[in-house]
Tab-separated table of C-alpha atoms in Angstrom:
chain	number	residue	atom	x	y	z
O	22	UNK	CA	29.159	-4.850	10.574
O	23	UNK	CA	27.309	-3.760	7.592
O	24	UNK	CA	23.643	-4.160	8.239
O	25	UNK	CA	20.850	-5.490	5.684
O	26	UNK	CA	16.735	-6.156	6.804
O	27	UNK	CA	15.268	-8.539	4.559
O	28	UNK	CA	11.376	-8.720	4.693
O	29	UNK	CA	9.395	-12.276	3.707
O	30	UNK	CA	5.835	-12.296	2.689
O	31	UNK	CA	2.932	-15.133	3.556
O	32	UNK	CA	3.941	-16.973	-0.180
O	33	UNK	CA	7.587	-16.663	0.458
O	34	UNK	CA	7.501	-18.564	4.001
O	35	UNK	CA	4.309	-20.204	2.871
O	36	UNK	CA	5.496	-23.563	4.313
O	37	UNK	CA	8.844	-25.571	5.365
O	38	UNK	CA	10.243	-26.052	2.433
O	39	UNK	CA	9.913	-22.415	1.306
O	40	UNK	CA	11.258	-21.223	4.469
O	41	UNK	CA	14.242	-22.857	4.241
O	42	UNK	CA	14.553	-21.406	0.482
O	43	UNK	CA	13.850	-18.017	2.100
O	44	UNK	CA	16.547	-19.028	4.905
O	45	UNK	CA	19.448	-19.630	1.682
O	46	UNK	CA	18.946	-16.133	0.867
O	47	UNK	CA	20.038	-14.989	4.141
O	48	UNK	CA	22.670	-17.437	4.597
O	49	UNK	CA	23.861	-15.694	1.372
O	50	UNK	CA	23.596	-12.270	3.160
O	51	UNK	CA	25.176	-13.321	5.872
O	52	UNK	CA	28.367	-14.717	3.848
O	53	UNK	CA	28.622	-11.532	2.281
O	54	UNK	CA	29.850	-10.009	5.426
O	55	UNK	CA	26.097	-8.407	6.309
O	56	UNK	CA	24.046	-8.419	10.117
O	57	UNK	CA	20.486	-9.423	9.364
O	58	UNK	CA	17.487	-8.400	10.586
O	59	UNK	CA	14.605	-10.610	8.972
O	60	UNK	CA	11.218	-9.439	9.155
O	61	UNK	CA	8.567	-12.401	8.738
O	62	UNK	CA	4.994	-12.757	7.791
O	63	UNK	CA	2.623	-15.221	9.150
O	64	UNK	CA	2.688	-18.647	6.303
O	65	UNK	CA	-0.073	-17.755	3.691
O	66	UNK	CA	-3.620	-17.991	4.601
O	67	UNK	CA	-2.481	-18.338	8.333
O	68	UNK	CA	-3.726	-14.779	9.325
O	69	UNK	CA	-7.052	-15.827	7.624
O	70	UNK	CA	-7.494	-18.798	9.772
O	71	UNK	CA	-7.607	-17.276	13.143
O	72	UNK	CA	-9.351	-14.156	11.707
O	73	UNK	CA	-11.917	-16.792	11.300
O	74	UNK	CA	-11.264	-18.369	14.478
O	75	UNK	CA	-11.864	-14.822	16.397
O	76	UNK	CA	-15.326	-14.234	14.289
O	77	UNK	CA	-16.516	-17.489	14.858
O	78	UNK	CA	-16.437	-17.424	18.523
O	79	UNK	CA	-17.423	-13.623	18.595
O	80	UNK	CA	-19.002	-11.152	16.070
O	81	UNK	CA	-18.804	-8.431	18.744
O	82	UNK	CA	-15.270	-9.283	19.585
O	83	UNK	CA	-12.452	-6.688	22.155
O	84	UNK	CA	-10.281	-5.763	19.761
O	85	UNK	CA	-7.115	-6.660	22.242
O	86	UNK	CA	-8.044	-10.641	22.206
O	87	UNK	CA	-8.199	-10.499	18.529
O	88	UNK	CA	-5.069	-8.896	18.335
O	89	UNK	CA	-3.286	-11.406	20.800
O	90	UNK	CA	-4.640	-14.219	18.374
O	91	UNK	CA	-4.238	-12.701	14.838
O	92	UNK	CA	-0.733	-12.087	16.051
O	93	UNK	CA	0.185	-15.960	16.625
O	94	UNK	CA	1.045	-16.274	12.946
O	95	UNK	CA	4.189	-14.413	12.490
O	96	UNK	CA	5.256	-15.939	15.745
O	97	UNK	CA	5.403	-19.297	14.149
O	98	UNK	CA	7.171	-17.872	11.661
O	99	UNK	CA	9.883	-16.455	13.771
O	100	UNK	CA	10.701	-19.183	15.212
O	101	UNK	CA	10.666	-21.594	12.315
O	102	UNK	CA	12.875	-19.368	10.668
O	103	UNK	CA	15.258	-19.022	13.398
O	104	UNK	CA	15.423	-22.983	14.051
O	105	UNK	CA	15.635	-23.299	10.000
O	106	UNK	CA	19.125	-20.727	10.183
O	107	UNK	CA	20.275	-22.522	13.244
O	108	UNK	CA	20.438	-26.004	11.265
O	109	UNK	CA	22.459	-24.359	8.604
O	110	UNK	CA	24.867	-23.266	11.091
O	111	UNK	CA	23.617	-19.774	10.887
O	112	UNK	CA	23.783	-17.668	14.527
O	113	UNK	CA	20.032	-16.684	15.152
O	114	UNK	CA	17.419	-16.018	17.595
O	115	UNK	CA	13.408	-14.996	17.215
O	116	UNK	CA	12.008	-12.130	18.595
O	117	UNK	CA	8.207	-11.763	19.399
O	118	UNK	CA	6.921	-8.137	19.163
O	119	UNK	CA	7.029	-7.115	22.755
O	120	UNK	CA	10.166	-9.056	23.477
O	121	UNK	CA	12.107	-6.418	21.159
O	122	UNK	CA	10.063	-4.577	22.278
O	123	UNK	CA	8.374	-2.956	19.356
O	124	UNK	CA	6.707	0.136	20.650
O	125	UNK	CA	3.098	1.364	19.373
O	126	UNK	CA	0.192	3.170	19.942
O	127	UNK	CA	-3.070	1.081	21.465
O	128	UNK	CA	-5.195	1.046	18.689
O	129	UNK	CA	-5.720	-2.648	18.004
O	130	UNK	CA	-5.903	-3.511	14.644
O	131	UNK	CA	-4.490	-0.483	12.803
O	132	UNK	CA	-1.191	0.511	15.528
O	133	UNK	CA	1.315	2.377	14.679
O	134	UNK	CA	5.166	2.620	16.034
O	135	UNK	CA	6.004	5.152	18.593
O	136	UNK	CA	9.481	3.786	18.976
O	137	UNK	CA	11.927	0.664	18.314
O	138	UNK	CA	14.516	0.359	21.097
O	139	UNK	CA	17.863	-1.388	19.654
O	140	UNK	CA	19.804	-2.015	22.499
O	141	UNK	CA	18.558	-5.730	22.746
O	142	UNK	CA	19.013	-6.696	19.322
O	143	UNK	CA	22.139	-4.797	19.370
O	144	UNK	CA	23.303	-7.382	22.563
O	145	UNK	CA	22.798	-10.284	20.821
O	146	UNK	CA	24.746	-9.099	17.785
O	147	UNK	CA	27.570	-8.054	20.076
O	148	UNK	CA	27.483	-11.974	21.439
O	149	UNK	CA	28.107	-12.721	18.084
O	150	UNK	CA	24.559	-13.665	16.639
O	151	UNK	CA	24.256	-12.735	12.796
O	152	UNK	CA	20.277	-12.777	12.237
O	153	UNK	CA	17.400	-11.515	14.280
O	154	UNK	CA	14.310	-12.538	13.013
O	155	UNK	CA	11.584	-10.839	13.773
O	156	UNK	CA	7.908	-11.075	14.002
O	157	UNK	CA	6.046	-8.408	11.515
O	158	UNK	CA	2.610	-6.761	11.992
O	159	UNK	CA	2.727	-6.422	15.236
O	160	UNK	CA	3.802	-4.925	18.429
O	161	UNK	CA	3.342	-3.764	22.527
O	162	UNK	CA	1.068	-0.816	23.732
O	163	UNK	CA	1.867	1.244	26.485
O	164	UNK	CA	-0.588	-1.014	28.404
O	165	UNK	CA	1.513	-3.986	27.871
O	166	UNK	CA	-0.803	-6.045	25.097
O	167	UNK	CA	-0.348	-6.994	22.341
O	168	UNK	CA	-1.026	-4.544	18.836
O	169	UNK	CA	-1.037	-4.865	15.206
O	170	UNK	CA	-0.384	-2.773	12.209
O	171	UNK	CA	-3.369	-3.859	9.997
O	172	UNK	CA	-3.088	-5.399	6.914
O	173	UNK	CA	0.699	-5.308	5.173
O	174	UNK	CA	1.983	-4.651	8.212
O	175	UNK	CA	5.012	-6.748	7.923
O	176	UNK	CA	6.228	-4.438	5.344
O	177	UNK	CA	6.006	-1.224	7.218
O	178	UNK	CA	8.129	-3.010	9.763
O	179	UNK	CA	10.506	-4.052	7.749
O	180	UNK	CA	11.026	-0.401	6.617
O	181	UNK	CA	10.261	0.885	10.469
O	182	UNK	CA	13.439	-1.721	11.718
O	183	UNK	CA	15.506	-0.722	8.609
O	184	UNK	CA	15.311	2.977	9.693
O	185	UNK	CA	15.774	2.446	13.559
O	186	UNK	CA	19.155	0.397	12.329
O	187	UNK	CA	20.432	2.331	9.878
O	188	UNK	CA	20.496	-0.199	7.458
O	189	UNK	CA	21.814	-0.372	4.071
O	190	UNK	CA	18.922	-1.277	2.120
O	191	UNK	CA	15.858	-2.975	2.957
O	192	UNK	CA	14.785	-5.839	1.106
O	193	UNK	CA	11.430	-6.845	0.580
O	194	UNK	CA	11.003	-10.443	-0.724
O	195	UNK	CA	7.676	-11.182	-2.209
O	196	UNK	CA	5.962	-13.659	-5.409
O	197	UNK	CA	6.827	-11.408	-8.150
O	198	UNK	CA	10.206	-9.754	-9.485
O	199	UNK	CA	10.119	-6.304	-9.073
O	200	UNK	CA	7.865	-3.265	-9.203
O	201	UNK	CA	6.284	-3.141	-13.081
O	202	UNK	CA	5.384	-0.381	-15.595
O	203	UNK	CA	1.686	-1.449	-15.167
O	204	UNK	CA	-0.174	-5.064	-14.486
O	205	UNK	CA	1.945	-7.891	-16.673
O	206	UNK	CA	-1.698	-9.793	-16.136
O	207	UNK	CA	-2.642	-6.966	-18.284
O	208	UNK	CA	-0.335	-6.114	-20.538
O	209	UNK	CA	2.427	-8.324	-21.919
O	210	UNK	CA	4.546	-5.204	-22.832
O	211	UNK	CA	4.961	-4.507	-19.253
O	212	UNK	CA	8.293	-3.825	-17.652
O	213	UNK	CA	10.159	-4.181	-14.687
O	214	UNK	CA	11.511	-0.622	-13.590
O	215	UNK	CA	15.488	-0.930	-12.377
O	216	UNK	CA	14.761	1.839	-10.155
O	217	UNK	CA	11.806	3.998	-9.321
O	218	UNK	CA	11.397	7.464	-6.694
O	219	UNK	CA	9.794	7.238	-3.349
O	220	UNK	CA	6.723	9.407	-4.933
O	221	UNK	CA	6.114	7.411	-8.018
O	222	UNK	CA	5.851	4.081	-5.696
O	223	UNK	CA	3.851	6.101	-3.476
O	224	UNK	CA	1.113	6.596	-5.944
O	225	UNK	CA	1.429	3.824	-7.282
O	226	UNK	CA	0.824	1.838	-3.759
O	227	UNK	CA	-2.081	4.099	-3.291
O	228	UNK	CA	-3.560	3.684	-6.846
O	229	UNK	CA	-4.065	0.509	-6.505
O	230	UNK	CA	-0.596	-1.552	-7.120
O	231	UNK	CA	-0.386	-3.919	-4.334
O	232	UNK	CA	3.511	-4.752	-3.894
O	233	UNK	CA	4.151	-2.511	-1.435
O	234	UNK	CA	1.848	-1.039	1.548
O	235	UNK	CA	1.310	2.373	1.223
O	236	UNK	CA	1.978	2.752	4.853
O	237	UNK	CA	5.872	1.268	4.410
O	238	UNK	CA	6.453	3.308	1.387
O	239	UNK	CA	5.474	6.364	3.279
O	240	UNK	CA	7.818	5.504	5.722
O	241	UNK	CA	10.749	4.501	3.626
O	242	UNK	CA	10.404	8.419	2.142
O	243	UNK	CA	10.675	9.711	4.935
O	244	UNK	CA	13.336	8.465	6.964
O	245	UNK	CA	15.268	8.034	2.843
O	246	UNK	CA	15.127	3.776	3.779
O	247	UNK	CA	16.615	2.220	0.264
O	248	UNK	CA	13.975	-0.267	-0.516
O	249	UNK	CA	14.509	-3.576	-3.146
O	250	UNK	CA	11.232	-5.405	-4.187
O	251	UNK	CA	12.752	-9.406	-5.909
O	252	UNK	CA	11.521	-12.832	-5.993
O	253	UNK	CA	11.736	-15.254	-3.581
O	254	UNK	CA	11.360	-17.592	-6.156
O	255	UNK	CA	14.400	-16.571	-8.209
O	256	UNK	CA	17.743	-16.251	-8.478
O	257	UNK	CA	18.963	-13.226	-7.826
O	258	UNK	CA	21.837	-10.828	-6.921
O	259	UNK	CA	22.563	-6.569	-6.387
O	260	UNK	CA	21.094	-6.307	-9.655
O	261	UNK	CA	18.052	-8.088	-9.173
O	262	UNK	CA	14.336	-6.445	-8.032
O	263	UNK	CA	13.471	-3.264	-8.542
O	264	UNK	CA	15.249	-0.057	-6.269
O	265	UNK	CA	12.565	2.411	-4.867
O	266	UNK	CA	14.838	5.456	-3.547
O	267	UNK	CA	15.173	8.969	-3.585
O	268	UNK	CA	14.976	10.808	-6.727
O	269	UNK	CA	18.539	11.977	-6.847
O	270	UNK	CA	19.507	8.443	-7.528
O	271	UNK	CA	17.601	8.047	-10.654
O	272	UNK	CA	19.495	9.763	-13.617
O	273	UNK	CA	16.666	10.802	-15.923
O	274	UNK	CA	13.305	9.706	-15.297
O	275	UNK	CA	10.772	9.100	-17.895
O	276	UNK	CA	7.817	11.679	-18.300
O	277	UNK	CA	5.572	8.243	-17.027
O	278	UNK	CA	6.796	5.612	-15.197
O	279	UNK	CA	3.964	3.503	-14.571
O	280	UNK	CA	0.099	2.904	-15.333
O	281	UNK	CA	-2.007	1.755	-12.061
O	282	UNK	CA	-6.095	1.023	-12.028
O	283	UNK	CA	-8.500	0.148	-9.285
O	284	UNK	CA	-11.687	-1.823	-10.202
O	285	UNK	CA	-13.269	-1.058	-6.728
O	286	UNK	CA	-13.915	2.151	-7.483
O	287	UNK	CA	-17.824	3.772	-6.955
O	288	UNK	CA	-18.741	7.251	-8.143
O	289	UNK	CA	-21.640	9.141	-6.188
O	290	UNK	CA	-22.822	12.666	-6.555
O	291	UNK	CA	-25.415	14.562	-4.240
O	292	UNK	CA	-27.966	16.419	-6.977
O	293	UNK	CA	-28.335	19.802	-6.587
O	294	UNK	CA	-27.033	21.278	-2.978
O	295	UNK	CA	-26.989	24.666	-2.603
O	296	UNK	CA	-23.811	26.518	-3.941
O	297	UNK	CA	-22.480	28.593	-0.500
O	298	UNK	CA	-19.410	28.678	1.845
O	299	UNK	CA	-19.316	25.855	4.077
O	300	UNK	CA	-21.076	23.437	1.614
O	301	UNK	CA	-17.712	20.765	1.141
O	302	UNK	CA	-17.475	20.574	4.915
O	303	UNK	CA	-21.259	19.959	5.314
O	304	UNK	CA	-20.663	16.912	3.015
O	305	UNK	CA	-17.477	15.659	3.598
O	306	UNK	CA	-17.154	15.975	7.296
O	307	UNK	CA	-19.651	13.917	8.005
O	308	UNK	CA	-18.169	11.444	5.109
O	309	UNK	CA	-14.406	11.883	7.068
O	310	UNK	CA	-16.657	10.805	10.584
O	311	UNK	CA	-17.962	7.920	9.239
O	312	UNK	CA	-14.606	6.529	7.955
O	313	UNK	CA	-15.011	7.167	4.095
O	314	UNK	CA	-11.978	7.307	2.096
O	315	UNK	CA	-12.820	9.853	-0.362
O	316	UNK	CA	-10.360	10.159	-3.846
O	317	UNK	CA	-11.694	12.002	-6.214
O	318	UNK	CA	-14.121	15.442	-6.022
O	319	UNK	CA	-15.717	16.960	-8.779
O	320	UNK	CA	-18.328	20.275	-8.187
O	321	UNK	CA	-19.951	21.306	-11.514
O	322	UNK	CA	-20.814	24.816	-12.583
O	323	UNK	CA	-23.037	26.729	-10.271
O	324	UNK	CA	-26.512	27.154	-11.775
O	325	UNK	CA	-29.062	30.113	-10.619
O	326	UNK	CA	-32.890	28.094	-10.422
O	327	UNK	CA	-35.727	30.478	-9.344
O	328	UNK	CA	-38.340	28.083	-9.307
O	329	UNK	CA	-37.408	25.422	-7.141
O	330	UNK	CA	-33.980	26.848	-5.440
O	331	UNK	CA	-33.842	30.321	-4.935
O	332	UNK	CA	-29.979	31.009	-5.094
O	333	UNK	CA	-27.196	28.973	-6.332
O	334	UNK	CA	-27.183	24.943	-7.001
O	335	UNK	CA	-24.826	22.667	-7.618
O	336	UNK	CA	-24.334	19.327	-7.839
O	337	UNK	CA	-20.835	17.134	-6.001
O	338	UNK	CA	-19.322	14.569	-7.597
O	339	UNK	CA	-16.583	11.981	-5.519
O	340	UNK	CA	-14.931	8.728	-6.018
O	341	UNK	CA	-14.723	6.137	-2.960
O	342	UNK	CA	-14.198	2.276	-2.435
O	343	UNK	CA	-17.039	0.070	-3.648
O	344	UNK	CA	-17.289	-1.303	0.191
O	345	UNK	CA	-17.708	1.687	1.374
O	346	UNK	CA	-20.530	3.190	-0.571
O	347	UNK	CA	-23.717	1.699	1.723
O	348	UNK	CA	-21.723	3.734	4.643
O	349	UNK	CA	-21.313	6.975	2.624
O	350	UNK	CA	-24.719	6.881	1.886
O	351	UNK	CA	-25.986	6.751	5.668
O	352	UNK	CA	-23.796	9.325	6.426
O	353	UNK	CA	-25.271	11.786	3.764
O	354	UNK	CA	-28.828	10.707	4.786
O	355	UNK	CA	-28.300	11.095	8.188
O	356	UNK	CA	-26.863	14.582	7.429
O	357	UNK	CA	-29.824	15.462	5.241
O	358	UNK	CA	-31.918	14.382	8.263
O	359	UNK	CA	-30.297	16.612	11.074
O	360	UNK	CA	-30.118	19.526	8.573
O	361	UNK	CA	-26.497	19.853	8.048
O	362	UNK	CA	-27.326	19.179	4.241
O	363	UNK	CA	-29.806	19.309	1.730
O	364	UNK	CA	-29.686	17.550	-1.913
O	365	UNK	CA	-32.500	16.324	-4.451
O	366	UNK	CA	-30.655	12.971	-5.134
O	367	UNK	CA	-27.902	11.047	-4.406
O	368	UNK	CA	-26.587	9.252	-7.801
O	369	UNK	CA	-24.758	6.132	-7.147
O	370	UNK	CA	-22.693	4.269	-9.981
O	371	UNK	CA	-21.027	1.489	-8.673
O	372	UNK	CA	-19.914	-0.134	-12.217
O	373	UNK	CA	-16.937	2.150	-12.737
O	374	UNK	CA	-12.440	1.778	-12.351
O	375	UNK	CA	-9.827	4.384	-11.269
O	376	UNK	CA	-6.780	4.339	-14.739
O	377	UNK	CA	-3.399	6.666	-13.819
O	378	UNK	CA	-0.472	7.495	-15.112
O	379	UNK	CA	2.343	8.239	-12.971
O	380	UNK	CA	5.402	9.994	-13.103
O	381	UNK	CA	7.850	12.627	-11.760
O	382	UNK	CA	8.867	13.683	-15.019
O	383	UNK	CA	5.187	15.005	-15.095
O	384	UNK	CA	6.737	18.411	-13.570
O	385	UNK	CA	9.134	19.377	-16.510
O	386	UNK	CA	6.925	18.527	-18.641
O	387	UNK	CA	3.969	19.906	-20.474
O	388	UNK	CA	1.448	17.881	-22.426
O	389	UNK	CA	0.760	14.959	-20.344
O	390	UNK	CA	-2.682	14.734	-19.572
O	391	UNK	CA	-3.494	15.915	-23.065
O	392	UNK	CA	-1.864	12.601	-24.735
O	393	UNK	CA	-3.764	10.583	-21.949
O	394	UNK	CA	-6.944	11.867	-22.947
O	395	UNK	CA	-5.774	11.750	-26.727
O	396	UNK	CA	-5.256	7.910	-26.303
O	397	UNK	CA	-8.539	7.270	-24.178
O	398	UNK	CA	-10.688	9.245	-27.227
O	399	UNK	CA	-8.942	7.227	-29.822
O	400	UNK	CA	-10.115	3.966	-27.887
O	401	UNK	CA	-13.696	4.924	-27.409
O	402	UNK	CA	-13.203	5.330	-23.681
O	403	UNK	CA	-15.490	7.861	-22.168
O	404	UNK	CA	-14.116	9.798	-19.004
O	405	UNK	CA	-16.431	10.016	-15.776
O	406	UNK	CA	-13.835	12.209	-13.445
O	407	UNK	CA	-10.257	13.726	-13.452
O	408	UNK	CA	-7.855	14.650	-10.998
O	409	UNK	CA	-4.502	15.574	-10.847
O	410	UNK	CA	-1.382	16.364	-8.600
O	411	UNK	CA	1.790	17.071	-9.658
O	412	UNK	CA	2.992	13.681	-10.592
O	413	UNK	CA	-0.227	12.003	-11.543
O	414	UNK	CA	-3.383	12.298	-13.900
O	415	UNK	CA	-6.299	9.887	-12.821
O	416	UNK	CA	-9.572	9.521	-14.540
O	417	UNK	CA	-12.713	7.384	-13.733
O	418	UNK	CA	-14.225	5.416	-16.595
O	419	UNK	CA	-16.479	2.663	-16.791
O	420	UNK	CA	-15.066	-0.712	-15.590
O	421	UNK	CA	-15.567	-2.639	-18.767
O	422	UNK	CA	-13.367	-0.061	-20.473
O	423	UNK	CA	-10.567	-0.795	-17.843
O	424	UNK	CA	-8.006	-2.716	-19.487
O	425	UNK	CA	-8.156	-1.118	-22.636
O	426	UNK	CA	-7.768	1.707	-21.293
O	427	UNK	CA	-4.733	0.134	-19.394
O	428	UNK	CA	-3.122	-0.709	-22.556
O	429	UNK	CA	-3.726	1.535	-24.498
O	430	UNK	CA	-1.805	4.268	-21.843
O	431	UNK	CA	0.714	2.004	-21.626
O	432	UNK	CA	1.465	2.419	-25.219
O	433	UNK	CA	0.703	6.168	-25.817
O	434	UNK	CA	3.510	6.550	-23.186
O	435	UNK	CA	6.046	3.566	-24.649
O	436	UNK	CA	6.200	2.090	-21.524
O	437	UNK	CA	7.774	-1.003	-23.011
O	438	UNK	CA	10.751	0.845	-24.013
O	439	UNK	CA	13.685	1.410	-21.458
């Protein structure tokens, strides 16, 4: 039989009467002639609860206890679900993580998959079931215990059990439609792609648009897994949602398909360092050690200063996350201290947002960032920092400036228009 894996967010199964909503849908699948595999979150807030639960009885807690209780949540789930599709008359049964089992690595709290076995799932199809439902975000070390994927992990199983199976498309229900030009909450000229490529979502996800995980859309790129973001709250059909897929499928792709921001965004720059070989790995090695995610990097013109640094200085600009700045600045202070660097200042502006454009069009086609910055100097909006790959332009600018900004890309690029 043709297979389909359908994933369901914390909103979508968010209590009894929404899982047996999300339970129609597959019912519907399962009419259409399809195996399903359903992939389930834990019911909204749920995962907050016992993350509270763990902290509350220890702030120095082992990682493998907090992983067998943060875990509980899509269990419920699971089994919910599979009682729900029973009642309808649908053939299911609930698998835990370790029952599948879901192989992964042992590193509680951010695992990933080393394997997914199918011949048990495959059984219980041959008996005749028609839906496995399966817990997401988590899985079974080596060691036996019990792992998770870290946040959104549901979604990178979905596209992990969608790749193991072969399946036809993987469908990832959540609260909103489909994947968007930019932020409707920001723009009401938004629009809701048909289809979009694997490396567009990819930045986008990484930017800062939260409908999929980055982790799942890296996934579904490489192993070529067809993923559909739709409603749970909607109506829909083949039609519906928004396709993310490989770039052959997508006919002629706009120059930009999408604006993304990030509002927790902090810009720091060491003040004059000296200007030799070896200098980036002095700074950002230590950064990479004390688990800094650094974006953007920026090293201004080498200056010659006689007086009070023989040789060349320069100053180093980056971009990380606003939680992460108090950590980035021990780690350059403790690398000024043991000599591995040496800077004047360290410059930290926490009040600034992350604005891209996005697009593989960008590649066959010249003028881009030009008509970005065009737009951003028409609206007043000063830029911090700029990098680029081949399908994206980012800039920092102040955060006030942020929506404006927003807007105003999305109309220099007619991102309203089909």
């Amino acid at each position: 039989m043709p297979l389909l894996v359908m994933k369901f967010g914390g909103t979508s199964v968010a209590d009894l009467a929404r899982i047996e909503n999300a339970a129609k849908k597959v019912q519907k699948e399962v009419d259409r002639g399809y195996d399903v595999i359903v992939i389930v979150s834990a019911m909204s807030g749920e995962t907050n609860r016992f993350v509270g639960y763990v902290e509350g009885t220890s702030k120095l807690y082992d990682a493998r206890e907090y992983d067998a209780v943060v875990a509980a949540g899509e269990n419920v789930t699971a089994g919910l679900m599979a009682l729900r599709l029973q009642e309808m008359g649908v053939p299911a049964r609930s698998w835990q993580g370790w029952q599948v089992p879901i192989n992964t690595t042992s590193a509680h709290g951010s695992a990933r998959f080393v394997s997914i076995p199918r011949d048990h799932i495959d059984a219980k199809f041959a008996e005749g079931f028609k839906v496995a439902v399966v817990a997401g975000f988590q899985g079974v070390s080596a060691e036996g215990r019990v792992t998770t994927l870290g946040r959104g992990g549901s979604d990178t199983t979905a596209v992990a059990f969608a790749a193991a199976f072969e399946a036809e498309r993987c469908d990832i229900y959540t609260d909103v439609d489909g994947v968007y030009t930019t932020d409707p909450r920001i723009t009401s000229k938004a629009r809701k792609l048909h289809k979009i490529a694997f490396e567009e979502m990819l930045e986008l996800a990484s930017l800062g648009a939260k409908v999929l995980q980055t982790r799942s859309v890296e996934l579904a790129m490489r192993y070529k897994v067809r993923l559909r973001v739709l409603s749970s709250f909607e109506d829909t059909d083949e039609n519906s949602g928004t396709l993310v897929c490989d770039e052959d499928e997508i006919m002629e792709s706009k120059v930009v398909s999408g604006v993304a921001y990030s509002r927790d965004e902090a810009k720091m720059t060491l003040v004059t360092i000296e200007d030799r070989p070896g200098v980036a790995s002095a700074i950002f090695g230590p950064l990479a050690d004390a688990g800094v995610n650094v974006d953007m990097i920026v090293q201004n013109i080498s200056e010659r200063d006689y007086d009070d640094h023989p040789g060349a200085v320069t100053d180093m600009t980056f971009s990380c996350p606003i939680n992460q700045v108090e950590r980035a600045k021990k780690a350059m202070e403790d690398a000024r201290a043991a000599g591995i660097i040496n800077y004047d200042e360290l410059v930290v502006d926490t009040d600034v947002a992350k604005v891209s454009v996005v697009g593989i069009g960008m590649r066959s086609h010249a003028g881009v960032a030009a008509k970005m910055f065009n737009a951003l100097a028409a609206e007043n909006v000063n830029i911090k920092v700029i990098s680029t790959s081949e399908i994206k332009i980012s800039v920092l600018i102040d955060r006030k400036y942020m929506e404006l900004a927003v807007q105003a890309l999305h109309d220099a690029f007619d991102l309203d228009k089909a």
